[in-house]
Amino acid sequence: MYTSDQEKYSNTPTSEEVIAGVELRNAKRKSRWPAYCDVAQSVTGLLLGLFLFCHMAFTSSIQLGKDVFWNLVAFSGGYVFDGEEHAWMHVALIGAITLLVIIHALMALRRFPTSYRMFHNIKSQYQFIAHRDTTLWIVQIVTAVILTGMVFPHVTPMILDPEAIGPNFSSVHTYHNGLLWTFIFLVATELHGMIGLYRLAVKWDVLAGNREALRKIMYCVVVLMIACGSMTMWTYYSNGKALVESGEPIVKYEPVNNWWK
């Protein structure tokens, strides 16, 4: 058995020793933390990607009427249990999603280019090998930067004032944010999330040998999500504009049809 690193690494194992794995227990092992971080990034990315579908279904429900959206909000607030909406349940849910976003962002920063030279190398490689997956990765970097500046202004009002989540206040909030801000946020979110799910499927070999088909499915899903989100955005904006221009005080919406009573 080797007694020191100097002695250990000064010795060149024979072929018999290599085959037998002699002294492998003394070899220096690399840290497992990069692997843990990689798994954490994948898991949080998967959860957030799936959440986008739930979020789209949730917010788009307003196109079926304010009552539908109100009832879904009430359900997430625990109204179904005792006939009372619990603001802390909204805060807990939004806080959990925000925590996933933070963890995912921190894990992803490990691979984010941090110098001009890295950016230059990426650009050179992309120009030399114009691979579509490299293009998608660059799109993810750009959208990640955009989302960094837009996610927290989006979730902070909901955490600080969860009782304002509803058809009226959410519509007014969208109106004040404007169509441009909301559309940029929508496009960046859906591109980042759907490309992330695609790259995750490729990374973990979900559909072996069918990358092209998987990429086409991803493109279709992105278009559908942005189209649905755009119609939803316009509904919120129109409702908010009507409420603001009415000149009346904005009050919490009271449903005509309460599913939970």
mmCIF file with all atom_site columns, C-alpha atoms in Angstrom, residues 62-143:
data_model
loop_
_atom_site.group_PDB
_atom_site.id
_atom_site.type_symbol
_atom_site.label_atom_id
_atom_site.label_alt_id
_atom_site.label_comp_id
_atom_site.label_asym_id
_atom_site.label_entity_id
_atom_site.label_seq_id
_atom_site.pdbx_PDB_ins_code
_atom_site.Cartn_x
_atom_site.Cartn_y
_atom_site.Cartn_z
_atom_site.occupancy
_atom_site.B_iso_or_equiv
_atom_site.pdbx_formal_charge
_atom_site.auth_seq_id
_atom_site.auth_comp_id
_atom_site.auth_asym_id
_atom_site.auth_atom_id
_atom_site.pdbx_PDB_model_num
ATOM 1  C CA . ILE A 1 62  ? -60.083 33.120 -17.572 1.00 0.00 ? 62  ILE A CA 1
ATOM 2  C CA . GLN A 1 63  ? -60.965 32.722 -21.251 1.00 0.00 ? 63  GLN A CA 1
ATOM 3  C CA . LEU A 1 64  ? -63.821 30.509 -20.060 1.00 0.00 ? 64  LEU A CA 1
ATOM 4  C CA . GLY A 1 65  ? -65.021 33.250 -17.747 1.00 0.00 ? 65  GLY A CA 1
ATOM 5  C CA . LYS A 1 66  ? -64.014 35.038 -14.579 1.00 0.00 ? 66  LYS A CA 1
ATOM 6  C CA . ASP A 1 67  ? -65.921 32.516 -12.469 1.00 0.00 ? 67  ASP A CA 1
ATOM 7  C CA . VAL A 1 68  ? -63.796 29.630 -13.747 1.00 0.00 ? 68  VAL A CA 1
ATOM 8  C CA . PHE A 1 69  ? -60.558 31.430 -12.946 1.00 0.00 ? 69  PHE A CA 1
ATOM 9  C CA . TRP A 1 70  ? -61.828 32.538 -9.528  1.00 0.00 ? 70  TRP A CA 1
ATOM 10 C CA . ASN A 1 71  ? -62.812 28.973 -8.604  1.00 0.00 ? 71  ASN A CA 1
ATOM 11 C CA . LEU A 1 72  ? -59.391 27.624 -9.572  1.00 0.00 ? 72  LEU A CA 1
ATOM 12 C CA . VAL A 1 73  ? -57.696 30.345 -7.517  1.00 0.00 ? 73  VAL A CA 1
ATOM 13 C CA . ALA A 1 74  ? -59.979 29.507 -4.600  1.00 0.00 ? 74  ALA A CA 1
ATOM 14 C CA . PHE A 1 75  ? -59.097 25.822 -4.930  1.00 0.00 ? 75  PHE A CA 1
ATOM 15 C CA . SER A 1 76  ? -55.361 26.546 -4.756  1.00 0.00 ? 76  SER A CA 1
ATOM 16 C CA . GLY A 1 77  ? -56.087 28.670 -1.681  1.00 0.00 ? 77  GLY A CA 1
ATOM 17 C CA . GLY A 1 78  ? -57.798 25.824 0.158   1.00 0.00 ? 78  GLY A CA 1
ATOM 18 C CA . TYR A 1 79  ? -61.342 27.158 -0.235  1.00 0.00 ? 79  TYR A CA 1
ATOM 19 C CA . VAL A 1 80  ? -62.534 23.637 -0.966  1.00 0.00 ? 80  VAL A CA 1
ATOM 20 C CA . PHE A 1 81  ? -61.675 22.452 2.559   1.00 0.00 ? 81  PHE A CA 1
ATOM 21 C CA . ASP A 1 82  ? -63.616 24.870 4.764   1.00 0.00 ? 82  ASP A CA 1
ATOM 22 C CA . GLY A 1 83  ? -65.181 27.506 2.533   1.00 0.00 ? 83  GLY A CA 1
ATOM 23 C CA . GLU A 1 84  ? -62.455 30.030 3.338   1.00 0.00 ? 84  GLU A CA 1
ATOM 24 C CA . GLU A 1 85  ? -59.553 31.145 1.176   1.00 0.00 ? 85  GLU A CA 1
ATOM 25 C CA . HIS A 1 86  ? -56.202 30.869 2.959   1.00 0.00 ? 86  HIS A CA 1
ATOM 26 C CA . ALA A 1 87  ? -53.658 33.372 1.674   1.00 0.00 ? 87  ALA A CA 1
ATOM 27 C CA . TRP A 1 88  ? -50.763 31.452 3.222   1.00 0.00 ? 88  TRP A CA 1
ATOM 28 C CA . MET A 1 89  ? -51.443 28.538 0.858   1.00 0.00 ? 89  MET A CA 1
ATOM 29 C CA . HIS A 1 90  ? -50.905 30.837 -2.126  1.00 0.00 ? 90  HIS A CA 1
ATOM 30 C CA . VAL A 1 91  ? -47.697 32.115 -0.537  1.00 0.00 ? 91  VAL A CA 1
ATOM 31 C CA . ALA A 1 92  ? -46.493 28.564 0.161   1.00 0.00 ? 92  ALA A CA 1
ATOM 32 C CA . LEU A 1 93  ? -47.121 27.445 -3.427  1.00 0.00 ? 93  LEU A CA 1
ATOM 33 C CA . ILE A 1 94  ? -45.559 30.515 -5.016  1.00 0.00 ? 94  ILE A CA 1
ATOM 34 C CA . GLY A 1 95  ? -42.668 30.361 -2.544  1.00 0.00 ? 95  GLY A CA 1
ATOM 35 C CA . ALA A 1 96  ? -41.990 26.721 -3.443  1.00 0.00 ? 96  ALA A CA 1
ATOM 36 C CA . ILE A 1 97  ? -41.917 27.542 -7.161  1.00 0.00 ? 97  ILE A CA 1
ATOM 37 C CA . THR A 1 98  ? -39.656 30.536 -6.500  1.00 0.00 ? 98  THR A CA 1
ATOM 38 C CA . LEU A 1 99  ? -37.297 28.316 -4.501  1.00 0.00 ? 99  LEU A CA 1
ATOM 39 C CA . LEU A 1 100 ? -37.128 25.869 -7.410  1.00 0.00 ? 100 LEU A CA 1
ATOM 40 C CA . VAL A 1 101 ? -36.321 28.779 -9.742  1.00 0.00 ? 101 VAL A CA 1
ATOM 41 C CA . ILE A 1 102 ? -33.495 29.954 -7.469  1.00 0.00 ? 102 ILE A CA 1
ATOM 42 C CA . ILE A 1 103 ? -31.995 26.471 -7.112  1.00 0.00 ? 103 ILE A CA 1
ATOM 43 C CA . HIS A 1 104 ? -32.256 25.861 -10.847 1.00 0.00 ? 104 HIS A CA 1
ATOM 44 C CA . ALA A 1 105 ? -30.620 29.206 -11.644 1.00 0.00 ? 105 ALA A CA 1
ATOM 45 C CA . LEU A 1 106 ? -27.749 28.630 -9.218  1.00 0.00 ? 106 LEU A CA 1
ATOM 46 C CA . MET A 1 107 ? -27.085 25.168 -10.635 1.00 0.00 ? 107 MET A CA 1
ATOM 47 C CA . ALA A 1 108 ? -27.240 26.464 -14.215 1.00 0.00 ? 108 ALA A CA 1
ATOM 48 C CA . LEU A 1 109 ? -24.759 29.266 -13.456 1.00 0.00 ? 109 LEU A CA 1
ATOM 49 C CA . ARG A 1 110 ? -22.019 26.637 -13.261 1.00 0.00 ? 110 ARG A CA 1
ATOM 50 C CA . ARG A 1 111 ? -22.100 26.381 -17.043 1.00 0.00 ? 111 ARG A CA 1
ATOM 51 C CA . PHE A 1 112 ? -22.807 29.988 -17.858 1.00 0.00 ? 112 PHE A CA 1
ATOM 52 C CA . PRO A 1 113 ? -19.979 31.693 -19.789 1.00 0.00 ? 113 PRO A CA 1
ATOM 53 C CA . THR A 1 114 ? -18.302 34.102 -17.389 1.00 0.00 ? 114 THR A CA 1
ATOM 54 C CA . SER A 1 115 ? -15.705 35.805 -19.563 1.00 0.00 ? 115 SER A CA 1
ATOM 55 C CA . TYR A 1 116 ? -15.320 37.377 -22.972 1.00 0.00 ? 116 TYR A CA 1
ATOM 56 C CA . ARG A 1 117 ? -13.062 34.524 -24.017 1.00 0.00 ? 117 ARG A CA 1
ATOM 57 C CA . MET A 1 118 ? -15.767 31.977 -23.228 1.00 0.00 ? 118 MET A CA 1
ATOM 58 C CA . PHE A 1 119 ? -18.319 33.953 -25.239 1.00 0.00 ? 119 PHE A CA 1
ATOM 59 C CA . HIS A 1 120 ? -15.841 34.207 -28.097 1.00 0.00 ? 120 HIS A CA 1
ATOM 60 C CA . ASN A 1 121 ? -15.176 30.458 -28.014 1.00 0.00 ? 121 ASN A CA 1
ATOM 61 C CA . ILE A 1 122 ? -18.900 29.726 -28.073 1.00 0.00 ? 122 ILE A CA 1
ATOM 62 C CA . LYS A 1 123 ? -19.386 32.090 -31.004 1.00 0.00 ? 123 LYS A CA 1
ATOM 63 C CA . SER A 1 124 ? -16.472 30.555 -32.899 1.00 0.00 ? 124 SER A CA 1
ATOM 64 C CA . GLN A 1 125 ? -17.713 27.019 -32.331 1.00 0.00 ? 125 GLN A CA 1
ATOM 65 C CA . TYR A 1 126 ? -21.237 27.961 -33.358 1.00 0.00 ? 126 TYR A CA 1
ATOM 66 C CA . GLN A 1 127 ? -19.983 29.528 -36.584 1.00 0.00 ? 127 GLN A CA 1
ATOM 67 C CA . PHE A 1 128 ? -17.800 26.494 -37.291 1.00 0.00 ? 128 PHE A CA 1
ATOM 68 C CA . ILE A 1 129 ? -20.418 23.871 -36.377 1.00 0.00 ? 129 ILE A CA 1
ATOM 69 C CA . ALA A 1 130 ? -23.857 25.355 -36.980 1.00 0.00 ? 130 ALA A CA 1
ATOM 70 C CA . HIS A 1 131 ? -25.711 22.683 -35.019 1.00 0.00 ? 131 HIS A CA 1
ATOM 71 C CA . ARG A 1 132 ? -29.345 23.338 -34.135 1.00 0.00 ? 132 ARG A CA 1
ATOM 72 C CA . ASP A 1 133 ? -28.913 22.108 -30.576 1.00 0.00 ? 133 ASP A CA 1
ATOM 73 C CA . THR A 1 134 ? -26.135 24.645 -30.084 1.00 0.00 ? 134 THR A CA 1
ATOM 74 C CA . THR A 1 135 ? -28.522 27.328 -31.332 1.00 0.00 ? 135 THR A CA 1
ATOM 75 C CA . LEU A 1 136 ? -31.133 26.168 -28.825 1.00 0.00 ? 136 LEU A CA 1
ATOM 76 C CA . TRP A 1 137 ? -28.561 26.322 -26.029 1.00 0.00 ? 137 TRP A CA 1
ATOM 77 C CA . ILE A 1 138 ? -27.705 29.917 -26.981 1.00 0.00 ? 138 ILE A CA 1
ATOM 78 C CA . VAL A 1 139 ? -31.425 30.764 -26.984 1.00 0.00 ? 139 VAL A CA 1
ATOM 79 C CA . GLN A 1 140 ? -31.626 29.310 -23.484 1.00 0.00 ? 140 GLN A CA 1
ATOM 80 C CA . ILE A 1 141 ? -28.767 31.520 -22.312 1.00 0.00 ? 141 ILE A CA 1
ATOM 81 C CA . VAL A 1 142 ? -30.432 34.646 -23.738 1.00 0.00 ? 142 VAL A CA 1
ATOM 82 C CA . THR A 1 143 ? -33.844 33.786 -22.293 1.00 0.00 ? 143 THR A CA 1
#
